Coordinates of N, CA and C in Angstrom, one line a residue:
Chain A
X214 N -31.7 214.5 97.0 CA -31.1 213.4 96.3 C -32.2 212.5 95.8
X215 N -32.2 212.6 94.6 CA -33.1 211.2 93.9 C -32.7 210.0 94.6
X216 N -34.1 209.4 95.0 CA -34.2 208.0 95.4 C -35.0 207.0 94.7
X217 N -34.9 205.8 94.3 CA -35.5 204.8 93.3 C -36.2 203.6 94.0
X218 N -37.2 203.4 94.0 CA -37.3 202.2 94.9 C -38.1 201.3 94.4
X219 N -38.0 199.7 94.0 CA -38.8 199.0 93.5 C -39.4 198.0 94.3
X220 N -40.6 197.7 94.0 CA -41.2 196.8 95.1 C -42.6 195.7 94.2
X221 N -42.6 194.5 94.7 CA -41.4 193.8 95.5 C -40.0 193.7 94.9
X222 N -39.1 193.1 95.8 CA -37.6 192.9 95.5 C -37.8 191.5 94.2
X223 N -38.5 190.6 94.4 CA -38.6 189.5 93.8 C -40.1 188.8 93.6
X224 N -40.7 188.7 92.4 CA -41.9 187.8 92.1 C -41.8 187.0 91.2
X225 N -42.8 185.5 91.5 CA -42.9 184.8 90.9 C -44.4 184.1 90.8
X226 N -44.4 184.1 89.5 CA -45.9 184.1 88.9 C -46.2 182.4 88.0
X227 N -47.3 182.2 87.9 CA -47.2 181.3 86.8 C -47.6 181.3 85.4
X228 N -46.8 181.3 84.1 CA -46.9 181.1 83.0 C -48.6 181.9 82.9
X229 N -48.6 182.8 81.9 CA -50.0 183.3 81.5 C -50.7 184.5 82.4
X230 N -50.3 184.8 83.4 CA -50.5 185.1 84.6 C -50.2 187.1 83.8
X231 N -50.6 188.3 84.5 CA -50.8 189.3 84.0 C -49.9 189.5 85.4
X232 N -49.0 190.9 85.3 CA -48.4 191.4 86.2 C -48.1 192.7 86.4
X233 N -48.0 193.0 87.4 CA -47.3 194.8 86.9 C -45.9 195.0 87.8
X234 N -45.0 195.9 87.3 CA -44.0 195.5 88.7 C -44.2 197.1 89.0
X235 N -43.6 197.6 90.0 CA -43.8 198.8 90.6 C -42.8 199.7 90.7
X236 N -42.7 201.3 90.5 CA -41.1 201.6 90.7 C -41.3 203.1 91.4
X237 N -40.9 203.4 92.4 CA -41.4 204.7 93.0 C -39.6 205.8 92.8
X238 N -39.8 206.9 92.9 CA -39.1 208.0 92.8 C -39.8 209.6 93.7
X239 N -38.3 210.1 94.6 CA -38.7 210.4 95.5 C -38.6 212.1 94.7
X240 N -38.1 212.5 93.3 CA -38.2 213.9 92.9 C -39.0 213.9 91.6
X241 N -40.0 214.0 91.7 CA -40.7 214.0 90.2 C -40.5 215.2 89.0
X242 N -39.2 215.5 89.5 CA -39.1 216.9 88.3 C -38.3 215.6 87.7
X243 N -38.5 214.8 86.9 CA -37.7 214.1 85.6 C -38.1 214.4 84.5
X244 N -37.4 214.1 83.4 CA -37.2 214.2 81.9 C -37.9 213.2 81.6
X245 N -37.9 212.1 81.8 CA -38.1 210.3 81.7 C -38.2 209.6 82.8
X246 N -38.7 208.2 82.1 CA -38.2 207.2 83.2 C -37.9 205.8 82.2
X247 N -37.0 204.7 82.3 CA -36.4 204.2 81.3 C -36.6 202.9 82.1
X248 N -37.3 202.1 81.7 CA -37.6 200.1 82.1 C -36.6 199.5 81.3
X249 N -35.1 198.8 82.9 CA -34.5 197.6 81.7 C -34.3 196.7 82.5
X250 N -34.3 195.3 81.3 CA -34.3 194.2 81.7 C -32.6 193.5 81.9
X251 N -32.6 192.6 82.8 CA -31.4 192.6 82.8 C -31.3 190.9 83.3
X252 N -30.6 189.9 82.3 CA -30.7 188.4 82.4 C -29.4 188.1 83.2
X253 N -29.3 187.1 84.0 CA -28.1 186.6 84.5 C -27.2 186.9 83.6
X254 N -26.1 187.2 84.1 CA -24.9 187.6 83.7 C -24.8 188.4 82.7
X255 N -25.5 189.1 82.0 CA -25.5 189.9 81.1 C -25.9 191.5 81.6
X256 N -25.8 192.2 80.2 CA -26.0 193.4 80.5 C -27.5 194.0 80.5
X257 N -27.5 195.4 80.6 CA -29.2 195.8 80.6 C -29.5 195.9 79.2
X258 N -30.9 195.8 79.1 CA -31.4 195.7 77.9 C -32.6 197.3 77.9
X259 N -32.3 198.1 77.2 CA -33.8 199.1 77.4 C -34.9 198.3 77.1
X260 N -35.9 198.6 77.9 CA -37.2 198.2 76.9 C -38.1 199.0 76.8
X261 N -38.4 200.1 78.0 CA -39.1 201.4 77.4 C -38.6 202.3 77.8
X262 N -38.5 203.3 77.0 CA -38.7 204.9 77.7 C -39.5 206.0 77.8
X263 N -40.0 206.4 79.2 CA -41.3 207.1 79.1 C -40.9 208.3 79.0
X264 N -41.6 208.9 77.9 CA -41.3 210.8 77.9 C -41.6 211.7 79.5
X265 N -41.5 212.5 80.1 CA -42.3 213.2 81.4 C -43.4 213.4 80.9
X266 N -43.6 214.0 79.7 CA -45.1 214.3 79.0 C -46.2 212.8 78.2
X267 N -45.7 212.1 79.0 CA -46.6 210.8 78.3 C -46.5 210.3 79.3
X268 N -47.8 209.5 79.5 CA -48.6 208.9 80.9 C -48.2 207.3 80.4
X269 N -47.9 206.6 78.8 CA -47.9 205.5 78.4 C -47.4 205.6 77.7
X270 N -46.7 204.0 77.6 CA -45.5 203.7 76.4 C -45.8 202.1 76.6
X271 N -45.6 202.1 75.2 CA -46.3 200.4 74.8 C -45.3 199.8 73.9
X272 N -45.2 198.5 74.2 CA -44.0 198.1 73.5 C -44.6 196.1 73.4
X273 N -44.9 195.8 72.3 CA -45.3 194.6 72.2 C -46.6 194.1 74.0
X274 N -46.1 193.2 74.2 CA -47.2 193.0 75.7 C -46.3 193.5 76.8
X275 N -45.3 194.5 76.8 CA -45.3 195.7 78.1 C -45.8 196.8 77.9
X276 N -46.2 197.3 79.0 CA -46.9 198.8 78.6 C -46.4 199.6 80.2
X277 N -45.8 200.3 79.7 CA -45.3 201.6 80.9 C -46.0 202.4 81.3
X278 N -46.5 202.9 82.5 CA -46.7 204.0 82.9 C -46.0 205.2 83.3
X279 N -46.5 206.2 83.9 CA -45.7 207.4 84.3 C -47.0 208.3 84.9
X280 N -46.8 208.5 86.1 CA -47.5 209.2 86.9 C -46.8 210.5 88.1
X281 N -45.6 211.5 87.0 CA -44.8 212.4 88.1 C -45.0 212.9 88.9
X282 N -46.6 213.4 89.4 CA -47.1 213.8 90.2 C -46.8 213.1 91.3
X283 N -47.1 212.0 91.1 CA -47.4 210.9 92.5 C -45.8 210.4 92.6
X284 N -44.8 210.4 92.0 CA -43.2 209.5 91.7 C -43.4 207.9 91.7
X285 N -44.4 208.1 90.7 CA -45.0 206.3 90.3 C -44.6 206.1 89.0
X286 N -44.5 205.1 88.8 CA -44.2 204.0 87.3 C -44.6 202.9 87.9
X287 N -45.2 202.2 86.5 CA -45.3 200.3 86.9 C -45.4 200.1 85.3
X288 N -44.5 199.0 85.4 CA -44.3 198.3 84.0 C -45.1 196.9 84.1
X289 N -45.8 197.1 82.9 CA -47.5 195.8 82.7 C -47.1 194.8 81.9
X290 N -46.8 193.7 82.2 CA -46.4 192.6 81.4 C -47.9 191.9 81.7
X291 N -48.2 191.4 80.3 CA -49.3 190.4 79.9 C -49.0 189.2 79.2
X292 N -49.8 188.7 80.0 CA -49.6 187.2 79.5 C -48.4 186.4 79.9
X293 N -48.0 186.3 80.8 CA -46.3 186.6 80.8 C -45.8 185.1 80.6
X294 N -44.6 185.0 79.9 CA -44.0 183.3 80.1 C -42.7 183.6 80.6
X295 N -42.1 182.4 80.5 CA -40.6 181.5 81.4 C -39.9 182.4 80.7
X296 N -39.6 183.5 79.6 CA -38.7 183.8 78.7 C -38.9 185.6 79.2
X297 N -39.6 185.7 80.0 CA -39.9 186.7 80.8 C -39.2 187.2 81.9
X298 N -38.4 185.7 82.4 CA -37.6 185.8 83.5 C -36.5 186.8 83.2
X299 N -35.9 187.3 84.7 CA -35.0 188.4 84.7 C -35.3 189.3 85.8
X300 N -34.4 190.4 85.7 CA -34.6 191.2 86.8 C -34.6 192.3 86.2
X301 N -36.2 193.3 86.1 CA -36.1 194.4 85.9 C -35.8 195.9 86.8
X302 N -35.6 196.6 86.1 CA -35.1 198.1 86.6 C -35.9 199.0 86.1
X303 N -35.9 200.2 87.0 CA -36.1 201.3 86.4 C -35.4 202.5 86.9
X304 N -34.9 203.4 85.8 CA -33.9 204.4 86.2 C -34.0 206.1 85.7
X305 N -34.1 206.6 86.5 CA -34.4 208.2 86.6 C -32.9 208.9 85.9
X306 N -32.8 210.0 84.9 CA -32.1 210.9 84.7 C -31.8 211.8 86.2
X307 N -30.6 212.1 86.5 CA -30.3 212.8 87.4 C -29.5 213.7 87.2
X308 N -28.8 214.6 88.0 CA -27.5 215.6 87.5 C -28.0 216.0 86.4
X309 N -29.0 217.2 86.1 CA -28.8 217.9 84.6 C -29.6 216.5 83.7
X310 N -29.5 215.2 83.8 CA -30.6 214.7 83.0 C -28.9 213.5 82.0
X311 N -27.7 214.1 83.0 CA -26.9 213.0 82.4 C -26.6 211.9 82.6
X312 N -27.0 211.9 84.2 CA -26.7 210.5 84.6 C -28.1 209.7 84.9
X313 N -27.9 208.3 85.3 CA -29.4 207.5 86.0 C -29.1 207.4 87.5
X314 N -30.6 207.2 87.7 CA -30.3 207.1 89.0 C -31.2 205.4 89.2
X315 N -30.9 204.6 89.3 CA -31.2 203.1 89.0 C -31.9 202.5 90.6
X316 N -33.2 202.2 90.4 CA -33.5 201.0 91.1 C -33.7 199.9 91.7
X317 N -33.4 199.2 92.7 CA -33.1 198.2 93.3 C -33.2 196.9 92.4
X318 N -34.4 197.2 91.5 CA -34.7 195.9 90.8 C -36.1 195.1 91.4
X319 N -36.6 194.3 90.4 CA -37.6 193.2 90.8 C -37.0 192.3 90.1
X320 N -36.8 191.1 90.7 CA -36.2 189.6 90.0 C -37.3 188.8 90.0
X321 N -37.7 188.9 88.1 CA -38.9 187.9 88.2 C -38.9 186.7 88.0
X322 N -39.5 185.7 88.2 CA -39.9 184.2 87.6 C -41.4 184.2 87.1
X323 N -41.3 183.6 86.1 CA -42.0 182.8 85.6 C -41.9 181.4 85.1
X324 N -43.0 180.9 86.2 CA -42.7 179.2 86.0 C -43.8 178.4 85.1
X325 N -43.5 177.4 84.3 CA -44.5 176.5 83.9 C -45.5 176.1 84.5
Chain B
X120 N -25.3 196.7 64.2 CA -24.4 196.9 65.0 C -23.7 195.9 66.0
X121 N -22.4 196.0 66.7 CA -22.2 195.5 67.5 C -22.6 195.5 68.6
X122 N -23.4 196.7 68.8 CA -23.1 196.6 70.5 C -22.3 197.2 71.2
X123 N -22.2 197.5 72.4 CA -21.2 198.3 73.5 C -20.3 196.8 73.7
X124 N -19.0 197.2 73.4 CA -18.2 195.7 73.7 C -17.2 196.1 74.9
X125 N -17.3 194.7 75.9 CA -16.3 195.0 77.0 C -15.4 193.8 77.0
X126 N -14.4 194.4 77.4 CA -13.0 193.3 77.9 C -12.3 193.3 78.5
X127 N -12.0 192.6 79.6 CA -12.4 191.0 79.3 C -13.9 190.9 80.0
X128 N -15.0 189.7 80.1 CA -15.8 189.9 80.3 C -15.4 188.7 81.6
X129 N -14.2 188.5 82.0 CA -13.8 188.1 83.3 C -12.5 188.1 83.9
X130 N -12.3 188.6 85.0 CA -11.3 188.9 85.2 C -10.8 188.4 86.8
X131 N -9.8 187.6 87.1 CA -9.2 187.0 88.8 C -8.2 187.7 88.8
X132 N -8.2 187.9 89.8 CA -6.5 188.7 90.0 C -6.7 188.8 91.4
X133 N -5.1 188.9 91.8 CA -4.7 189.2 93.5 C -4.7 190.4 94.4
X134 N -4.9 190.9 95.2 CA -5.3 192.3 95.8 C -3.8 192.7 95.7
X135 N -3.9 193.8 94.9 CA -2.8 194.6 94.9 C -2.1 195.0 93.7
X136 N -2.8 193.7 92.9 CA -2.5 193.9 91.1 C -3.2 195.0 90.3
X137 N -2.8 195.4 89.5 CA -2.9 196.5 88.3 C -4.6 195.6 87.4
X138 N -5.7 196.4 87.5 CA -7.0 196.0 86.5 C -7.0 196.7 85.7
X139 N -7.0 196.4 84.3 CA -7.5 197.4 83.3 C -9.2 196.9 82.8
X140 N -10.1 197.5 82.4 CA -11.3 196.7 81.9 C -11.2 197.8 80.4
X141 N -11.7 197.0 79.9 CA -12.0 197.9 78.0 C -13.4 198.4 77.3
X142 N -13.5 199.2 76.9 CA -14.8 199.2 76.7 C -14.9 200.2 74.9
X143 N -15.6 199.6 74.6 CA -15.8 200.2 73.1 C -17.5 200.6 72.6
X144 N -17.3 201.6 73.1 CA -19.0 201.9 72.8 C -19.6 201.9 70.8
X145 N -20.8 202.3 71.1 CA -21.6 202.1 69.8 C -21.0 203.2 69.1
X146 N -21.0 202.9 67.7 CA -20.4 204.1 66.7 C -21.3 205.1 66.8
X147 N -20.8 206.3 66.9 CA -22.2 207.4 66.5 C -22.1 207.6 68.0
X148 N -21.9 207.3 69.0 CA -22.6 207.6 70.5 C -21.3 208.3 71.0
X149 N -21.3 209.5 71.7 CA -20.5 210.2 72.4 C -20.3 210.0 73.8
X150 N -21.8 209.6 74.2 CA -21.3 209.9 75.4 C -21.5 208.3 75.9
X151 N -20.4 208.2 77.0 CA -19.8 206.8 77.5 C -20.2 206.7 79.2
X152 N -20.6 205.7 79.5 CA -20.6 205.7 81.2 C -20.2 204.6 81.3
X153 N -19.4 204.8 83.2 CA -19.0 203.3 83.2 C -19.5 203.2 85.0
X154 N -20.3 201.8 85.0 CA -21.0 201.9 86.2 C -20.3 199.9 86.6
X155 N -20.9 200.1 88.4 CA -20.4 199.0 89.1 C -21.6 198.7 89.6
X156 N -21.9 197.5 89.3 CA -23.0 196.9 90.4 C -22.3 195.8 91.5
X157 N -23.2 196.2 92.1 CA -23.1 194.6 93.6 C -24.4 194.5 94.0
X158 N -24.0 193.0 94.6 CA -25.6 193.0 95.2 C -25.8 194.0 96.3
X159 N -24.6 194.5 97.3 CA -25.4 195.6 98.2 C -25.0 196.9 98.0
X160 N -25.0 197.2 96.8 CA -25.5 198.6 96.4 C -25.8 198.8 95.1
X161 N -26.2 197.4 95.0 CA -26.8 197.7 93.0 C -25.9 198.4 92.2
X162 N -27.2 198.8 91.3 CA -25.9 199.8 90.4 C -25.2 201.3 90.1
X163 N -24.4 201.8 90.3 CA -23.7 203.2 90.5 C -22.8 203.4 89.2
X164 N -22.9 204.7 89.0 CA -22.4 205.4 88.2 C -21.1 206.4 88.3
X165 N -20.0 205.5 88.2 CA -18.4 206.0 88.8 C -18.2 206.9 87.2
X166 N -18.0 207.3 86.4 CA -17.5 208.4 86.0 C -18.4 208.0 84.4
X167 N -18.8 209.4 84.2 CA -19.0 209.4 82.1 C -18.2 210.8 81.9
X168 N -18.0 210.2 80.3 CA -17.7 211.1 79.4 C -18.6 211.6 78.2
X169 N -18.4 212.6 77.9 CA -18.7 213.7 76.8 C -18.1 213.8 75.7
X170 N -17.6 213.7 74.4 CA -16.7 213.8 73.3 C -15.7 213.7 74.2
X171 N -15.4 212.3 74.6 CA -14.0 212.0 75.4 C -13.9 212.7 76.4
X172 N -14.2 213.5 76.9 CA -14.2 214.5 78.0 C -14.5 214.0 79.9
X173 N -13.8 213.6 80.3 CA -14.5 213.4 82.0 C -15.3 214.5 82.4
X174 N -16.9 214.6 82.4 CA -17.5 215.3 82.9 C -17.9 215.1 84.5
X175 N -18.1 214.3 85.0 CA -18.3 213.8 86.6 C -17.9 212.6 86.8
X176 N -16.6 212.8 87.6 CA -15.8 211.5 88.3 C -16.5 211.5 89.9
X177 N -17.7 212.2 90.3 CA -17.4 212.0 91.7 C -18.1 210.7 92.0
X178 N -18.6 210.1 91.3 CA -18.9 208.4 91.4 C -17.7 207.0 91.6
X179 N -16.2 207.9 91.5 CA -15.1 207.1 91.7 C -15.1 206.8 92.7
X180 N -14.7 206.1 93.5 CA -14.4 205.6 94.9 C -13.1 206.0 95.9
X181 N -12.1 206.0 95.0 CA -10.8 206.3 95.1 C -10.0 206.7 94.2
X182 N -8.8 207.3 94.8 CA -7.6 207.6 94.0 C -7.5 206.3 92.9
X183 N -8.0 205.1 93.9 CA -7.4 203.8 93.3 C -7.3 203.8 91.7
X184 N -8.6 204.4 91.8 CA -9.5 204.2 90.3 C -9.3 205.5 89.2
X185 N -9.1 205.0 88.0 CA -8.7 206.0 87.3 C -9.3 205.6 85.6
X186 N -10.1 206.8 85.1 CA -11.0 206.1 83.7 C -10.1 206.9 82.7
X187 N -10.1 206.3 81.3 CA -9.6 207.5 80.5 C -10.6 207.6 79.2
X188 N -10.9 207.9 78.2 CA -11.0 208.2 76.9 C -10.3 208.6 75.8
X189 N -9.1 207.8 75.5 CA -8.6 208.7 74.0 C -8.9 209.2 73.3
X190 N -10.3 208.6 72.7 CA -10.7 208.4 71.0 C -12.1 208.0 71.6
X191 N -12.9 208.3 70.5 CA -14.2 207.9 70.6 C -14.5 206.7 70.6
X192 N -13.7 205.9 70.5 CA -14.4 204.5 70.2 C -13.5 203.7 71.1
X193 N -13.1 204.3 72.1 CA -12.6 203.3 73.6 C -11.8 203.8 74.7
X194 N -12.3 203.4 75.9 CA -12.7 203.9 77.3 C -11.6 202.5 77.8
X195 N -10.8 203.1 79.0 CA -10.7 202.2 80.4 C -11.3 202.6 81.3
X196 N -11.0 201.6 82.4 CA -11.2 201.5 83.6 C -10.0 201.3 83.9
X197 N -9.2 201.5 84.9 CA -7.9 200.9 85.8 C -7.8 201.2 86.9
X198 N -7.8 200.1 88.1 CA -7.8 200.0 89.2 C -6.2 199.4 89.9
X199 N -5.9 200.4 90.7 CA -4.4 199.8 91.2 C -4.1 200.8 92.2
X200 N -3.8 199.7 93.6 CA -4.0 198.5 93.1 C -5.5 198.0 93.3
X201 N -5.3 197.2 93.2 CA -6.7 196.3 93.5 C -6.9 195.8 95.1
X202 N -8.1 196.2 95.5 CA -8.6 195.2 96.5 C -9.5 194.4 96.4
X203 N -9.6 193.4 97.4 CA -11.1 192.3 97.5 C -12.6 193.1 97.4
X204 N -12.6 194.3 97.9 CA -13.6 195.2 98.1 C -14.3 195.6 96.7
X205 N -13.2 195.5 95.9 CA -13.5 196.0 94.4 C -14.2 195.0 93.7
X206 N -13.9 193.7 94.2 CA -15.1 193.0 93.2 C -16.7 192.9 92.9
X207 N -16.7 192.9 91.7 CA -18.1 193.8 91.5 C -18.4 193.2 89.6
X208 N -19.1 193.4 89.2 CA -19.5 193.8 87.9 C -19.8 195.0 87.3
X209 N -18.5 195.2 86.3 CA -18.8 196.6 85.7 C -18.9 197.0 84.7
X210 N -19.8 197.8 84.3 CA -20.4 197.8 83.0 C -19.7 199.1 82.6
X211 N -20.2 199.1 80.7 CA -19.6 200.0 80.2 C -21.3 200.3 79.3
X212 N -21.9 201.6 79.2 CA -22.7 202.1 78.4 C -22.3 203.5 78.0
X213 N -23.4 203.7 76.4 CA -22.8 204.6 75.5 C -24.4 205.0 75.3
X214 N -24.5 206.2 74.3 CA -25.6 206.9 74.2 C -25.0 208.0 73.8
X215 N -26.6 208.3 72.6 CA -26.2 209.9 71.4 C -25.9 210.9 72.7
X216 N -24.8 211.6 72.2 CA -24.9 212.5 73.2 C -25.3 213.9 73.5
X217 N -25.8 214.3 74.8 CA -27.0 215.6 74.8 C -28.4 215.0 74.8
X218 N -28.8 213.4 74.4 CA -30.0 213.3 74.1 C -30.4 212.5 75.3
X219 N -30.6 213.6 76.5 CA -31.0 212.9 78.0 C -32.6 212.1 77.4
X220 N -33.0 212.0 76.3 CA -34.4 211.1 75.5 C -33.9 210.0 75.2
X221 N -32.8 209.5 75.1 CA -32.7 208.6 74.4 C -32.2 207.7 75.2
X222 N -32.6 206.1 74.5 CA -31.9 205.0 75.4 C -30.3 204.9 75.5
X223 N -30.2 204.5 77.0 CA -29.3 203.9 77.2 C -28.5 202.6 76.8
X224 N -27.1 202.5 76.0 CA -27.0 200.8 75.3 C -25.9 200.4 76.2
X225 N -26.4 199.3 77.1 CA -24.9 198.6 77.6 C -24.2 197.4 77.2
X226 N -22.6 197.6 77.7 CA -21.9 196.3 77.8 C -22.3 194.8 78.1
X227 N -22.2 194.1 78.3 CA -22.1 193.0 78.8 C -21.3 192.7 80.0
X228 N -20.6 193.9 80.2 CA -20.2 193.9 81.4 C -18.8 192.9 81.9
X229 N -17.8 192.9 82.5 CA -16.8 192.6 82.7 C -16.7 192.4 84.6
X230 N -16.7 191.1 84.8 CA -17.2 190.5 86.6 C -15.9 190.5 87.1
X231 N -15.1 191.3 88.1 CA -14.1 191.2 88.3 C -13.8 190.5 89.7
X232 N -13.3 189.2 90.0 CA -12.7 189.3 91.4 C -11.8 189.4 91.6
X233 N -11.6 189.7 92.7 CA -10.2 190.4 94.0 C -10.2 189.3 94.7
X234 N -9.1 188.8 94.7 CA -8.5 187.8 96.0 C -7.7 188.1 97.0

């Protein structure tokens, strides 16, 4: 059974500050791995998705990793500000590649 | 576009009452999931569909729980009855279907409590 696990549970950084959050997975035969953000009371937002055959995915100042070998991801925020806040996820294709298998989350802050 | 749209996006009710939640996925997307989060077990995946199709309900919890699809362009949820156990936030997402590549688009999600 696929396992997801993000670490830490929660960081808070200050304004400008460079980050990475971390996301481990216990089967590395995936298809992908998909980073979303997710704001109080709302829904998820995609923000990347890594192919299994691409080590990187860049998307404005995030940049994803993918390392199947090892069942690593870390999502790289730069520069980071207060509009940053939220709690990210990351989620593995499971069953055949139809369902996710979803991560505990990192709830970040960024403060002034 | 609009969006994956859910309704209501709040709901109170008494343990024992009839929930319906609504969900209208993105035009063009086949396949529909409908997931519950909480804080102690994050978020799970109770049943998707295929061209309307229930392909894997074993994410249900219970008999309690029951999803349907008519038409491509809207999904329930219905819980009955209801318990306090059931309160949760539950989302509704859609996505091209077959294309395990492609993003996932969700609801806004519909927070339900049980009293």
């Amino acid at each position: 059974k696929q396992e997801v696990t993000q670490i830490p549970a929660a960081l808070s950084v200050p304004e400008g500050e460079n980050l990475v959050l971390n996301c481990s997975f216990t089967d590395s035969a995936i298809y992908n791995l998909q980073w979303f953000r997710q704001d109080p009371g709302k829904g998820l937002t995609s923000l990347l998705l890594i192919q299994s055959s691409q080590r990187e995915q860049t998307s404005g100042r995030l940049n994803a990793s993918l390392d199947k070998s090892s069942g690593r991801s870390t999502l790289y925020i730069a520069a980071s500000q207060p509009g940053d806040s939220a709690t990210y996820l990351c989620a593995v294709p499971t069953g055949g590649g139809n369902k996710l298998t979803f991560g505990t989350g990192t709830q970040l802050k960024v403060e002034l | 576009d609009a969006g994956v749209i859910q309704s209501p996006r709040h709901e109170v009710t008494e343990m024992g009452q009839e929930v319906t939640l609504r969900c209208k996925p993105i035009s063009g997307h086949n396949s529909l999931f409908w997931y519950r989060q909480t804080m102690m077990r994050g978020l799970e995946l109770l049943i998707y569909f295929n061209n309307n199709v229930p392909i894997d309900d074993s994410g249900m919890p219970e008999d309690r729980f029951s999803a349907k699809m008519p038409n491509a362009s809207f999904s329930t949820l219905k819980i009955q009855p209801s318990e306090p156990r059931d309160s949760a936030v539950y989302f509704c997402a859609s996505r091209r279907r077959g294309q395990t590549n492609e993003k996932l688009f969700f609801g806004s999600g519909t927070q339900l409590s049980v009293l």
